mmCIF file of C-alpha atoms and ligand atoms in Angstrom:
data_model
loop_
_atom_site.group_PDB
_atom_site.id
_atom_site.type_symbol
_atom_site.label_atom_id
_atom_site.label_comp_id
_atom_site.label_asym_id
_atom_site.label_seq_id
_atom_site.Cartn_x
_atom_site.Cartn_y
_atom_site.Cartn_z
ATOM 1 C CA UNK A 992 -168.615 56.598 -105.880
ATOM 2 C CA UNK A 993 -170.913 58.657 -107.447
ATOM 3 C CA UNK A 994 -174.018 60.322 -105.928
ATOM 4 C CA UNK A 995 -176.974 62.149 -106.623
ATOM 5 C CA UNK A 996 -178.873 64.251 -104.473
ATOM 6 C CA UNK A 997 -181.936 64.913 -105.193
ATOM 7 C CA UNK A 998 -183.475 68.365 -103.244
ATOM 8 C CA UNK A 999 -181.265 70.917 -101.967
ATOM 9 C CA UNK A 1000 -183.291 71.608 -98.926
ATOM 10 C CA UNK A 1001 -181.894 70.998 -95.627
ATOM 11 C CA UNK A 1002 -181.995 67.682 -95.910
ATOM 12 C CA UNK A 1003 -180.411 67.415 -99.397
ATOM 13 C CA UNK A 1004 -177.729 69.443 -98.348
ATOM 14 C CA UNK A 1005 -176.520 68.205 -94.967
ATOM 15 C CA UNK A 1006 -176.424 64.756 -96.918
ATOM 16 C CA UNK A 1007 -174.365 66.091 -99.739
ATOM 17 C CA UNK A 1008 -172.158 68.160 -97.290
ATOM 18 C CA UNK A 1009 -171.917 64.829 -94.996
ATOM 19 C CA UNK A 1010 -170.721 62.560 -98.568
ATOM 20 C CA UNK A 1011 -168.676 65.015 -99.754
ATOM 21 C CA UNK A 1012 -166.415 65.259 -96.821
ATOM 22 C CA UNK A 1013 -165.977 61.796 -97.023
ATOM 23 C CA UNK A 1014 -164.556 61.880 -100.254
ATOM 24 C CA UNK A 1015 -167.485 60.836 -102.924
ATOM 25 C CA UNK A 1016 -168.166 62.447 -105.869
ATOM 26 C CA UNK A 1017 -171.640 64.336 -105.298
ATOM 27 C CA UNK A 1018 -174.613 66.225 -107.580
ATOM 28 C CA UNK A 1019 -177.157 68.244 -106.529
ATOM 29 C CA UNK A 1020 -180.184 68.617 -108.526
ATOM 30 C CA UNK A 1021 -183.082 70.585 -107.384
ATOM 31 C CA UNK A 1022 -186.275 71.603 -108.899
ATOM 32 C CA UNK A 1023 -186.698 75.157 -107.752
ATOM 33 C CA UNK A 1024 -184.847 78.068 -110.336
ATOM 34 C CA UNK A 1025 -182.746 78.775 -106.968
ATOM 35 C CA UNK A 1026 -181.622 77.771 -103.628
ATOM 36 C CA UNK A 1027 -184.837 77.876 -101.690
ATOM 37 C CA UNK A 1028 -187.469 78.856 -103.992
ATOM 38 C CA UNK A 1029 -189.209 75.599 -103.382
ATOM 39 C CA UNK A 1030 -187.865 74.255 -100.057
ATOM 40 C CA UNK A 1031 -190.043 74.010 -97.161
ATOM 41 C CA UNK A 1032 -186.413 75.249 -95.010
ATOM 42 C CA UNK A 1033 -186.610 78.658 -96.379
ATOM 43 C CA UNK A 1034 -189.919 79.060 -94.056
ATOM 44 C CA UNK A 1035 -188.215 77.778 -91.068
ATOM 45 C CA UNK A 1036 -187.773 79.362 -88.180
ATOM 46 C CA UNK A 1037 -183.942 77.781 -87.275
ATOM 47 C CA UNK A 1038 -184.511 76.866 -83.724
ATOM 48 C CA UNK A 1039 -182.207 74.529 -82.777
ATOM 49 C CA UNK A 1040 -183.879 73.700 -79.489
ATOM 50 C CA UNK A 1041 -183.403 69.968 -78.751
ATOM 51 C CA UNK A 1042 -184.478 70.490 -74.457
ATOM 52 C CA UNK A 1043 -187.680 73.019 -75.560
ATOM 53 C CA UNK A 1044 -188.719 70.054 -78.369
ATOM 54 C CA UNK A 1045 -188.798 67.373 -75.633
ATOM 55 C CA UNK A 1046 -192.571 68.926 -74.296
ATOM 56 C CA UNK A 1047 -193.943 67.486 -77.367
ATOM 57 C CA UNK A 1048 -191.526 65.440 -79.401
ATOM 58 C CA UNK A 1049 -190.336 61.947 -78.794
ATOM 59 C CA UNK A 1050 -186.835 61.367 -76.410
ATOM 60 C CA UNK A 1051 -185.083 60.994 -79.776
ATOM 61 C CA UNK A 1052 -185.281 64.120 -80.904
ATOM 62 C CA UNK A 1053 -183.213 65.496 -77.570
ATOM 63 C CA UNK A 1054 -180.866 62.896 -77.843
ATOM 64 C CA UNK A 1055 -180.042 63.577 -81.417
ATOM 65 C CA UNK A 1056 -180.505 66.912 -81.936
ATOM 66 C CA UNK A 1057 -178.279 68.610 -79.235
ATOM 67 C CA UNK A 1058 -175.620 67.248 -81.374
ATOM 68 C CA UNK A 1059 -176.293 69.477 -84.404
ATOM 69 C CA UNK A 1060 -175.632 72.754 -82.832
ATOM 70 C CA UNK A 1061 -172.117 71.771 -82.472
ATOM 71 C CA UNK A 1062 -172.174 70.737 -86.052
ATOM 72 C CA UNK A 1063 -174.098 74.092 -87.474
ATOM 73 C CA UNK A 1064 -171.116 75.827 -85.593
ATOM 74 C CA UNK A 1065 -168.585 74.087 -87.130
ATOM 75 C CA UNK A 1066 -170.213 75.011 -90.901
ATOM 76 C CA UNK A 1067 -171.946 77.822 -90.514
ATOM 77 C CA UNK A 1068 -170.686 80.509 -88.366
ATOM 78 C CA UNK A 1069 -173.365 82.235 -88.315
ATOM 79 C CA UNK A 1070 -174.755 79.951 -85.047
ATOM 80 C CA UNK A 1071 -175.632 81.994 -82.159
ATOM 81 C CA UNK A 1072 -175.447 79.658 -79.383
ATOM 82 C CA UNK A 1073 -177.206 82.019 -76.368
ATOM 83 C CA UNK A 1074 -179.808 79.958 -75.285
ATOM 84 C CA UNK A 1075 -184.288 80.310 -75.681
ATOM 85 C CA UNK A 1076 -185.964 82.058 -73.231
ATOM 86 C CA UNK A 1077 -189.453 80.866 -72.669
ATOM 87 C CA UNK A 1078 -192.422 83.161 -71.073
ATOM 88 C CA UNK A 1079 -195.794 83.528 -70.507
ATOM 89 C CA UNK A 1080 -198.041 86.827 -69.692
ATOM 90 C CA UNK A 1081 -199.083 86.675 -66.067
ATOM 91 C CA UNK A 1082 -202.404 84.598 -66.383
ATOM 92 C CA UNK A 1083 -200.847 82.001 -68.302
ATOM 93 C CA UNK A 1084 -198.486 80.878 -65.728
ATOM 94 C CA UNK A 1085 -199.775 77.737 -65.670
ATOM 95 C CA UNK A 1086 -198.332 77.090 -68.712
ATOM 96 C CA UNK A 1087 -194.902 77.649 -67.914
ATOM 97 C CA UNK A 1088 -195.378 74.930 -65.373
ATOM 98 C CA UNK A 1089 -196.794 72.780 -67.604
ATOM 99 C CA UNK A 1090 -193.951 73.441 -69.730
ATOM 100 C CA UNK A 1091 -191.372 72.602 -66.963
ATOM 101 C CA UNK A 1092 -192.723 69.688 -66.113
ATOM 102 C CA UNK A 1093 -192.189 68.122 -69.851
ATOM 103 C CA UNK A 1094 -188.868 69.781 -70.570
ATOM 104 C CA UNK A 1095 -185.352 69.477 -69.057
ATOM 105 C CA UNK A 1096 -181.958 71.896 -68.763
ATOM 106 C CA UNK A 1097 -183.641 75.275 -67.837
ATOM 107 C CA UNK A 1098 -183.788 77.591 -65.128
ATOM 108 C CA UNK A 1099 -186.500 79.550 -63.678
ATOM 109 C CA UNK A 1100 -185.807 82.956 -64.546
ATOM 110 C CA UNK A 1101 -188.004 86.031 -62.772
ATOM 111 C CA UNK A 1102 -188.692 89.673 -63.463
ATOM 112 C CA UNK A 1103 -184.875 90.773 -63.380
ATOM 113 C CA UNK A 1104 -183.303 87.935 -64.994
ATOM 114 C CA UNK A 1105 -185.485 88.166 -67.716
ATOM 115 C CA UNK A 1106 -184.508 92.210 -68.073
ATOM 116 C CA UNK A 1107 -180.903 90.665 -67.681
ATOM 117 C CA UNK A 1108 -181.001 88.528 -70.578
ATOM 118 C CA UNK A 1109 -183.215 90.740 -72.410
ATOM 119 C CA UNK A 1110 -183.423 94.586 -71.698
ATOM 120 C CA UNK A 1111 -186.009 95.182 -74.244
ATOM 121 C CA UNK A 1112 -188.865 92.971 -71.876
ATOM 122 C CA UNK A 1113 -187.981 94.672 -69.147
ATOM 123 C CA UNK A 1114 -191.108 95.095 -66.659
ATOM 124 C CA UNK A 1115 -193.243 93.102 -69.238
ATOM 125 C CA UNK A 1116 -192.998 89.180 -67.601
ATOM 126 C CA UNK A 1117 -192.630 88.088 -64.394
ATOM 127 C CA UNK A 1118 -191.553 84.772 -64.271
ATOM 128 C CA UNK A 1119 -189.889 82.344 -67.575
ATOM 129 C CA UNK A 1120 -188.015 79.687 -68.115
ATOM 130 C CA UNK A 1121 -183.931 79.845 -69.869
ATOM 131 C CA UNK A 1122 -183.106 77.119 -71.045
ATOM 132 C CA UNK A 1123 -179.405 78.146 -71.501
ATOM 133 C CA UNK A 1124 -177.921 75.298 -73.982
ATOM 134 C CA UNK A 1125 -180.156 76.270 -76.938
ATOM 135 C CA UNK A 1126 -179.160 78.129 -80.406
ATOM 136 C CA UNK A 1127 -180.834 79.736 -83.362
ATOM 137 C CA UNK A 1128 -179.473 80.592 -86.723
ATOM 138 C CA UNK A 1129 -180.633 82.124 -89.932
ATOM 139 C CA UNK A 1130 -181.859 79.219 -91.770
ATOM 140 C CA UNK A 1131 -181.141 81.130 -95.326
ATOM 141 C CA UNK A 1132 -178.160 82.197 -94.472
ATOM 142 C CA UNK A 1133 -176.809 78.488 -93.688
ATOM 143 C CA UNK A 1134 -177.940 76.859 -96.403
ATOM 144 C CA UNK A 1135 -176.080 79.756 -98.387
ATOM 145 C CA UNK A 1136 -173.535 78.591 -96.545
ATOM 146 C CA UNK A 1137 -173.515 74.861 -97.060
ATOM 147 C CA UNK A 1138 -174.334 75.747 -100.871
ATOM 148 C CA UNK A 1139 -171.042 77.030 -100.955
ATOM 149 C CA UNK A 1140 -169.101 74.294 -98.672
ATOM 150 C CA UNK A 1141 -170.165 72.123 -101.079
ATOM 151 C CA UNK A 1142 -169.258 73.752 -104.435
ATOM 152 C CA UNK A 1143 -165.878 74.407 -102.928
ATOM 153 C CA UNK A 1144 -165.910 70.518 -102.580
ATOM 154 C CA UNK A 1145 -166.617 70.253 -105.886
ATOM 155 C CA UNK A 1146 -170.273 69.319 -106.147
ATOM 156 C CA UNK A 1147 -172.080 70.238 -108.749
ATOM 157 C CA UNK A 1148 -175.108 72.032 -107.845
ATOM 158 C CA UNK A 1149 -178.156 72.534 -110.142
ATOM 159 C CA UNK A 1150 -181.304 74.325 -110.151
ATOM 160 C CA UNK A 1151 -184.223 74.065 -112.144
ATOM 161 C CA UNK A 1152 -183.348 70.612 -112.653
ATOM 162 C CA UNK A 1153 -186.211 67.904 -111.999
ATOM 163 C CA UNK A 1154 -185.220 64.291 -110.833
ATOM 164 C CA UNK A 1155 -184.912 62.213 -113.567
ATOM 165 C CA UNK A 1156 -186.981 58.757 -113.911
ATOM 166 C CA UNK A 1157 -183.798 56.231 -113.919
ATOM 167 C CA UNK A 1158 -180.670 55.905 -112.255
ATOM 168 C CA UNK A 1159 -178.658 54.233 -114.268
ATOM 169 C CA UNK A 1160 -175.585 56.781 -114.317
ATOM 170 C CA UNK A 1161 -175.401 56.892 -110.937
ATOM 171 C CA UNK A 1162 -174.037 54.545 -108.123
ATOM 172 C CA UNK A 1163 -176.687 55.971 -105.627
ATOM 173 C CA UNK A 1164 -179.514 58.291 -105.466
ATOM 174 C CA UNK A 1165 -180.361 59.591 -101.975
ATOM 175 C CA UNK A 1166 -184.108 61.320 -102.466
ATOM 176 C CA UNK A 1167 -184.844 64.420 -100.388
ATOM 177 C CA UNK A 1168 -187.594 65.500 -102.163
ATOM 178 C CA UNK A 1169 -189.523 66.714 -99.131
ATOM 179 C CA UNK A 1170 -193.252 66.489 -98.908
ATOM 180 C CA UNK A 1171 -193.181 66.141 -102.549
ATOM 181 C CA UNK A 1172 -191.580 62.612 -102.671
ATOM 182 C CA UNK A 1173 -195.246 62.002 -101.022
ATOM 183 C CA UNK A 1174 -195.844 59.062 -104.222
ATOM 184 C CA UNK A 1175 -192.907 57.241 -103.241
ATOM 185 C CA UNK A 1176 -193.785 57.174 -99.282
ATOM 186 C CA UNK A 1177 -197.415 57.259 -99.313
ATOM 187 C CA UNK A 1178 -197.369 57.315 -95.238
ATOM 188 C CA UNK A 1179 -195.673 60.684 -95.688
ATOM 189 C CA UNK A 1180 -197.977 63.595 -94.715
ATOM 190 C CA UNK A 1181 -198.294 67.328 -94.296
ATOM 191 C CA UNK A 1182 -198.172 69.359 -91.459
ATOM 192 C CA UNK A 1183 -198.577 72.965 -93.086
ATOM 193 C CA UNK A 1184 -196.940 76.280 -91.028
ATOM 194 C CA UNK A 1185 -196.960 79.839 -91.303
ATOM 195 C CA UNK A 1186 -194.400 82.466 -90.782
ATOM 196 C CA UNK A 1187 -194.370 85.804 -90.734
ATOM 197 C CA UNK A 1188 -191.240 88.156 -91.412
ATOM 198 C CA UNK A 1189 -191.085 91.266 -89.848
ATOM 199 C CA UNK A 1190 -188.423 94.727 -89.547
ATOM 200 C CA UNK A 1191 -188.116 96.680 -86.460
ATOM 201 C CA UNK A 1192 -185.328 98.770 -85.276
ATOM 202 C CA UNK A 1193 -187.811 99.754 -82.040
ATOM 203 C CA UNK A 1194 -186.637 96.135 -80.525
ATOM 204 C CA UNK A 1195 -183.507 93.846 -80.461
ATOM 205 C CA UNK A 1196 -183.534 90.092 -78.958
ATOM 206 C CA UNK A 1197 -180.206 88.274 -78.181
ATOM 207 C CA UNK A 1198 -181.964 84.800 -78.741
ATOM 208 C CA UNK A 1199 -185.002 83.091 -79.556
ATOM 209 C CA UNK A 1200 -188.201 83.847 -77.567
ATOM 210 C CA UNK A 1201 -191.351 81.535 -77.156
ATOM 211 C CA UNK A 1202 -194.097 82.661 -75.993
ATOM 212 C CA UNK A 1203 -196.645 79.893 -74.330
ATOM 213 C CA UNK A 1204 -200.163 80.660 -74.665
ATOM 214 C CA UNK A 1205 -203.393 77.770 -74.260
ATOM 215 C CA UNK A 1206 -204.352 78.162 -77.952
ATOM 216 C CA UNK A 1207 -201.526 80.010 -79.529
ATOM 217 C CA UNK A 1208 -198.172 79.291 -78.686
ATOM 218 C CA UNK A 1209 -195.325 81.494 -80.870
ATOM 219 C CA UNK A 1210 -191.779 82.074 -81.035
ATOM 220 C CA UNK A 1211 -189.870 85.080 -81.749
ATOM 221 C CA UNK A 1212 -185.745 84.060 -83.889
ATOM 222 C CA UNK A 1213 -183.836 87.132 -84.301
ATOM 223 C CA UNK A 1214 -182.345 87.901 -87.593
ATOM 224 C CA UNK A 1215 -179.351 90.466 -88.930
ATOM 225 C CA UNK A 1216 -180.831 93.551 -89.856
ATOM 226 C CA UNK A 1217 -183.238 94.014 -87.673
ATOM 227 C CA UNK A 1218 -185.598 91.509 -88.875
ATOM 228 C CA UNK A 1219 -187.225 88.948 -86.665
ATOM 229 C CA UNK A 1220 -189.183 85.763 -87.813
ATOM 230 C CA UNK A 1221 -192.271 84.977 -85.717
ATOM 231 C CA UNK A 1222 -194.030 81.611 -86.260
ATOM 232 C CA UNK A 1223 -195.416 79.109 -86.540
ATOM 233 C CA UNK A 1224 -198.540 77.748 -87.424
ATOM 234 C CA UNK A 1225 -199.197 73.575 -87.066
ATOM 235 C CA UNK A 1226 -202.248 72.417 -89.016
ATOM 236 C CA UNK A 1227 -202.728 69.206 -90.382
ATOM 237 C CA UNK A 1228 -202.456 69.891 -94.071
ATOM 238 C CA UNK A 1229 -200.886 69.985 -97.453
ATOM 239 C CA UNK A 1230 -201.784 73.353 -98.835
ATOM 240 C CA UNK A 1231 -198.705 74.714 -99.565
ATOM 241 C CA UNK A 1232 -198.073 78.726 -99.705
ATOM 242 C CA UNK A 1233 -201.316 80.501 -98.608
ATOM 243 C CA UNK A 1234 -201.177 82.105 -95.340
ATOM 244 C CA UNK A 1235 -205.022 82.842 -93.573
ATOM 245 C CA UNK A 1236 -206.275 85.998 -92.471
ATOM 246 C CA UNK A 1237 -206.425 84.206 -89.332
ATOM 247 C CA UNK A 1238 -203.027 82.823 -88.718
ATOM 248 C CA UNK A 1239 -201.278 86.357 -89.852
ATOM 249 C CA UNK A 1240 -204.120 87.969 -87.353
ATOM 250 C CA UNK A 1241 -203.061 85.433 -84.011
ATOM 251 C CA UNK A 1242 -199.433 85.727 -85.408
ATOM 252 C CA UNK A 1243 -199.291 89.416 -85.135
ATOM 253 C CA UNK A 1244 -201.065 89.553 -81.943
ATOM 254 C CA UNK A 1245 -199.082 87.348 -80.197
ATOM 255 C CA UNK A 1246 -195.971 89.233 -81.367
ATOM 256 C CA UNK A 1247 -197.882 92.626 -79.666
ATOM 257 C CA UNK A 1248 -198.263 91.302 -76.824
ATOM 258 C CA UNK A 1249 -194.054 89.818 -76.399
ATOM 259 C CA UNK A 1250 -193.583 93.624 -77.480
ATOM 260 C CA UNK A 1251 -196.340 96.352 -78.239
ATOM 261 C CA UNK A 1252 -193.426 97.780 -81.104
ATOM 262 C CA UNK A 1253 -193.967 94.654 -82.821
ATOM 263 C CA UNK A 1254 -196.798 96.661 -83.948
ATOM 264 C CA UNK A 1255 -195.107 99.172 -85.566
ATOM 265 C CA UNK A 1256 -192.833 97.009 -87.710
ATOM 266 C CA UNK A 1257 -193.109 96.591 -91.326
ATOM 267 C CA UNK A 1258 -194.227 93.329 -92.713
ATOM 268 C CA UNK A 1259 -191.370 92.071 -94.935
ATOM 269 C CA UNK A 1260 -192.672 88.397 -96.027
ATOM 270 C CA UNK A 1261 -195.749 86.191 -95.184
ATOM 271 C CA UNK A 1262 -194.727 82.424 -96.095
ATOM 272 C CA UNK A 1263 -196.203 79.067 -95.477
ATOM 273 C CA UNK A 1264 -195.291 75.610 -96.457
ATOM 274 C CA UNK A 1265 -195.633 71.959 -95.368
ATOM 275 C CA UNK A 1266 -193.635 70.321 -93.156
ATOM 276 C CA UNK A 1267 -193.229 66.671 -94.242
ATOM 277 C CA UNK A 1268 -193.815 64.031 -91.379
ATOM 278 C CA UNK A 1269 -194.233 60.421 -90.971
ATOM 279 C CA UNK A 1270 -196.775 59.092 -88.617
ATOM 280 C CA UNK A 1271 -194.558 58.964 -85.260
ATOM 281 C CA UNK A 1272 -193.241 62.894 -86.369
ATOM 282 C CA UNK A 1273 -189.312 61.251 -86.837
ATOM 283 C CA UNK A 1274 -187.108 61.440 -89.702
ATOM 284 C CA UNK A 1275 -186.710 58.508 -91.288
ATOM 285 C CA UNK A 1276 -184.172 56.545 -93.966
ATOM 286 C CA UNK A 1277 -185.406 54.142 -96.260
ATOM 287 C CA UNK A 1278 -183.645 52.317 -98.589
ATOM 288 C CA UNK A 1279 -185.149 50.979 -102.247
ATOM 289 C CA UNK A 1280 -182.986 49.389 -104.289
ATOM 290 C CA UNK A 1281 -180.299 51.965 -104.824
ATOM 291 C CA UNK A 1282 -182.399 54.831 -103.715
ATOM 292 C CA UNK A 1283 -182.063 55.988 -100.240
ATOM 293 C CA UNK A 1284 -184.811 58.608 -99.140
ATOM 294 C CA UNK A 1285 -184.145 60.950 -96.512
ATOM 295 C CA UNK A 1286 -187.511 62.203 -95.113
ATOM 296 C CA UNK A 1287 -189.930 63.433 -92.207
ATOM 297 C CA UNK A 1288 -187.677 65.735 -91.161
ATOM 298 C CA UNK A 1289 -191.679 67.296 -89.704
ATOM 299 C CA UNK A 1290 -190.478 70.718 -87.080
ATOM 300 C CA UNK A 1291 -187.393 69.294 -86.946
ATOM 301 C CA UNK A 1292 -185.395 69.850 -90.221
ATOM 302 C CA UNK A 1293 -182.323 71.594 -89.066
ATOM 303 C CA UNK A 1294 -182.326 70.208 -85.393
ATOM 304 C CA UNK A 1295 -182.443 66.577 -86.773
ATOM 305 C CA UNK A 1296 -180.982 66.700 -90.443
ATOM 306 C CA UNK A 1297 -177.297 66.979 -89.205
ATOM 307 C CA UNK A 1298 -177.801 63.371 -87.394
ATOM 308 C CA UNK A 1299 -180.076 61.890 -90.533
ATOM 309 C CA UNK A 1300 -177.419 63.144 -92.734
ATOM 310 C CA UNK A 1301 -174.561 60.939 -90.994
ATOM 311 C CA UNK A 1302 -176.809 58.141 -91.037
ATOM 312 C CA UNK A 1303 -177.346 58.550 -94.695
ATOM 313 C CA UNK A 1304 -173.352 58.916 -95.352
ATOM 314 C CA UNK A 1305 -173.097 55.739 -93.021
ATOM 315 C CA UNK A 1306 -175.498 54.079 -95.045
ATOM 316 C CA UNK A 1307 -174.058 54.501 -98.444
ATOM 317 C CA UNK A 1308 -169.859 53.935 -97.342
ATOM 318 C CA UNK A 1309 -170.834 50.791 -95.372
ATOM 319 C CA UNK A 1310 -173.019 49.223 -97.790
HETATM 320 C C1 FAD B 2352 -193.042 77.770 -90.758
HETATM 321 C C2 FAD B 2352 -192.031 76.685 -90.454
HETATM 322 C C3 FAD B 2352 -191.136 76.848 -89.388
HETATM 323 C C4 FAD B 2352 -190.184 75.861 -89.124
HETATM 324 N N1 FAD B 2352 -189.273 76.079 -88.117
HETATM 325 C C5 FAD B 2352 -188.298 75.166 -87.855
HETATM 326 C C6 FAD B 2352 -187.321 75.404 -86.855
HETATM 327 O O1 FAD B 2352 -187.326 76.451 -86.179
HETATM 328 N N2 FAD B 2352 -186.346 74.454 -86.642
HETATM 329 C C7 FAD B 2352 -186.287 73.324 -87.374
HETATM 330 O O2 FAD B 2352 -185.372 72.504 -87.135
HETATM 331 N N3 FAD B 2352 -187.231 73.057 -88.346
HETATM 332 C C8 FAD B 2352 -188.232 73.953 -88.610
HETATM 333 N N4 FAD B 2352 -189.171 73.713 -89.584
HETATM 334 C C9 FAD B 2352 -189.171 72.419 -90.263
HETATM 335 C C10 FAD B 2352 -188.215 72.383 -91.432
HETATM 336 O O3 FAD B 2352 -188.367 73.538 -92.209
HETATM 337 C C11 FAD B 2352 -188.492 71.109 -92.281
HETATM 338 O O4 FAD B 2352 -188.385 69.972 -91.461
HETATM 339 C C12 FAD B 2352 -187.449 70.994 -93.390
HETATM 340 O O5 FAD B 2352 -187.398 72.184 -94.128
HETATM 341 C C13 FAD B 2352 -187.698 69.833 -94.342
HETATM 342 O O6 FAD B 2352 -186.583 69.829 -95.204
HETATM 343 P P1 FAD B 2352 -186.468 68.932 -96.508
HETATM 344 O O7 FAD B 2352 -185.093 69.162 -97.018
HETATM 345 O O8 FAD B 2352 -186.896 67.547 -96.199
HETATM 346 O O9 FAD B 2352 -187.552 69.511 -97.514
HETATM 347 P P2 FAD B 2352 -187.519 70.855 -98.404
HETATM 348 O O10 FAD B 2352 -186.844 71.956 -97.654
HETATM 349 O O11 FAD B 2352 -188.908 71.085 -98.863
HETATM 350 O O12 FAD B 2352 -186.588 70.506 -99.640
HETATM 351 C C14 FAD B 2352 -187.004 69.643 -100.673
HETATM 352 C C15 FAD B 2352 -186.376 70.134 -101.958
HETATM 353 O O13 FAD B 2352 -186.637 69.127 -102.965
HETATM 354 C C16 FAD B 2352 -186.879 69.785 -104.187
HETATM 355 N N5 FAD B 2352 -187.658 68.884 -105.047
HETATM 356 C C17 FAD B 2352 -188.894 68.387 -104.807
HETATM 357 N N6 FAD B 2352 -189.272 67.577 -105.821
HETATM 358 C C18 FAD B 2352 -188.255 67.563 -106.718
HETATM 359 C C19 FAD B 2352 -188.053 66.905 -107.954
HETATM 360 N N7 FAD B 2352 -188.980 66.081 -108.486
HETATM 361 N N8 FAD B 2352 -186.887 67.124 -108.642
HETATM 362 C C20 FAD B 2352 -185.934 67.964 -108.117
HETATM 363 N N9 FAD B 2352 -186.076 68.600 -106.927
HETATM 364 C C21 FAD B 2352 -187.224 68.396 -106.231
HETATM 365 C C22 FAD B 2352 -187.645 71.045 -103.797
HETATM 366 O O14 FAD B 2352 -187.514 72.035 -104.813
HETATM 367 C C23 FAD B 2352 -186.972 71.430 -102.481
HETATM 368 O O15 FAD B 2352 -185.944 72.396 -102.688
HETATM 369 C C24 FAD B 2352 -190.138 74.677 -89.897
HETATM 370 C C25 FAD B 2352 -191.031 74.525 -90.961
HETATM 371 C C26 FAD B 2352 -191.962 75.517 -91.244
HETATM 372 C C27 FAD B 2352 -192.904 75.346 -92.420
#
């Protein structure tokens, strides 16, 4: 069976890796002149936080997700599995409740745990939530990774390749085109977000960090090197790539106020893209003709693309 992927995003990727390990003969093609110069996942944080998700996402995306962290350690190594700790400056306790009550798998953590798990807040919150199951990776690094899983398996991988108009040389397409497959699935919207990338050797964090605010909630994901990843921005829109002076402004802030030497880091990359999301914010397949799209992946892409990408693989060896 032959295959064609088109997007080498997470979604594209998981698929390919998911079809090639089942034996059929795979492409690639992807738009961009390299991995990730056009792919909403290189802006991702890499949460993989099914039980944090649940206070606004639908059941689903606990009960499918906390399967992908064992599948992100299987492929990519690079999977720190130490849990998200969850915490809130003194006056917005309240939110921390609020936060408990919606969520499930945590414990309470106070002053000392918190210094426990990490020494660098010591002193600075009083009372959190650990919600010990979670992971976090290095969303460039894995899909490096898978990149090369998959060219040892023999797929051809392309870049600066767009999706051709017919399909006739193929036996299936499977279309992960991301927000930009919009024309196809005109019920496919954007929900734009905005990272910041930052460098600090003044602070280290073992895991991710969220920190709950009324207006401005943000999360801190480690990276190698001393860089750290705070984000992210949810606004209901498809402008692609332009971060406001606002966003970086209640970004950085927030960061301050996890860890005043946030303010001293450098600035290494502001980035912003669109999250693509059907109306109920789930993933869905669809299949037309002998097209399968594999979209909506919304906040979800690498918590939800490992269980989409089965699906897809399901779809095409049983049909
Ligand atoms: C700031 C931010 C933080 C996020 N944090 C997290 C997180 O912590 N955890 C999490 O699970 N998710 C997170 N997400 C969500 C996640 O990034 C997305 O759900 C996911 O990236 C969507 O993946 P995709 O493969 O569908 O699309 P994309 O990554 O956009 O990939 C689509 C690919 O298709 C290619 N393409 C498009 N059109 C064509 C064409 N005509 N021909 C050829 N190629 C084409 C593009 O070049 C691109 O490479 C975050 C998103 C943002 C913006």
């Amino acid at each position: 069976m032959h295959i064609r992927v088109i997007g080498a995003g997470v979604a594209g990727l998981t698929a390919a890796l998911e079809l090639a390990e089942r034996g059929a003969r795979v492409e690639v093609i992807d738009r961009g002149p390299h991995l990730g110069a056009a792919a909403c996942s290189w802006c991702a944080g890499g949460m993989l936080a099914p039980w944090c998700e649940r206070e606004s996402a639908d059941p689903t995306v606990a009960e499918l997700g906390h399967r992908a962290i064992d599948w992100w350690l299987r492929r990519f190594p690079g999977t720190t599995r130490k849990g998200t700790l969850v915490i809130a400056q003194p006056r917005d306790v309240g939110e921390l409740t609020h936060f408990a009550r919606r969520t499930e798998r945590f414990d309470w953590v106070d002053a000392d745990q918190i210094a426990d798990l990490e020494p660098d807040l010591q002193g600075r919150f009083h009372k959190g939530l650990f919600f010990t199951d979670e992971a976090h990776l290095d969303p460039r690094s894995a899909l490096t990774a898978l990149a090369a899983r998959l060219v040892e398996l023999g797929v051809s991988l392309r870049f600066g390749v767009e999706a051709p108009t017919g399909d006739r040389d193929v036996d299936r397409t499977i279309d992960c085109r991301g927000f930009a497959a919009q024309g196809d699935l005109p019920d496919l919207r954007g929900v734009k977000g905005e990272m910041l990338l930052v460098k600090t050797r003044e602070i280290s964090l073992q895991r991710s960090v969220r920190l709950l605010h009324p207006r401005i909630p943000l999360y801190i994901v480690p990276r190698a090197n001393g860089l750290f990843m705070i984000g992210a921005t949810m606004i209901e829109s498809s402008d692609r790539g332009r971060v406001t002076a606002r966003s970086a402004v209640e970004l950085l802030n927030g960061a301050y106020s996890v860890h005043p030497a946030f303010g001293e880091a450098e600035i290494i990359e502001f980035g912003a893209d669109v999250r693509p999301a059907f109306p109920d914010n789930l993933p869905a397949i669809r299949e037309c003709g002998r097209t399968i799209y594999f979209n909506g992946l919304y906040r979800h892409g690498f918590l939800l693309a490992p269980a989409f990408a089965t699906q897809v693989a399901d779809a095409v060896f049983h049909n």
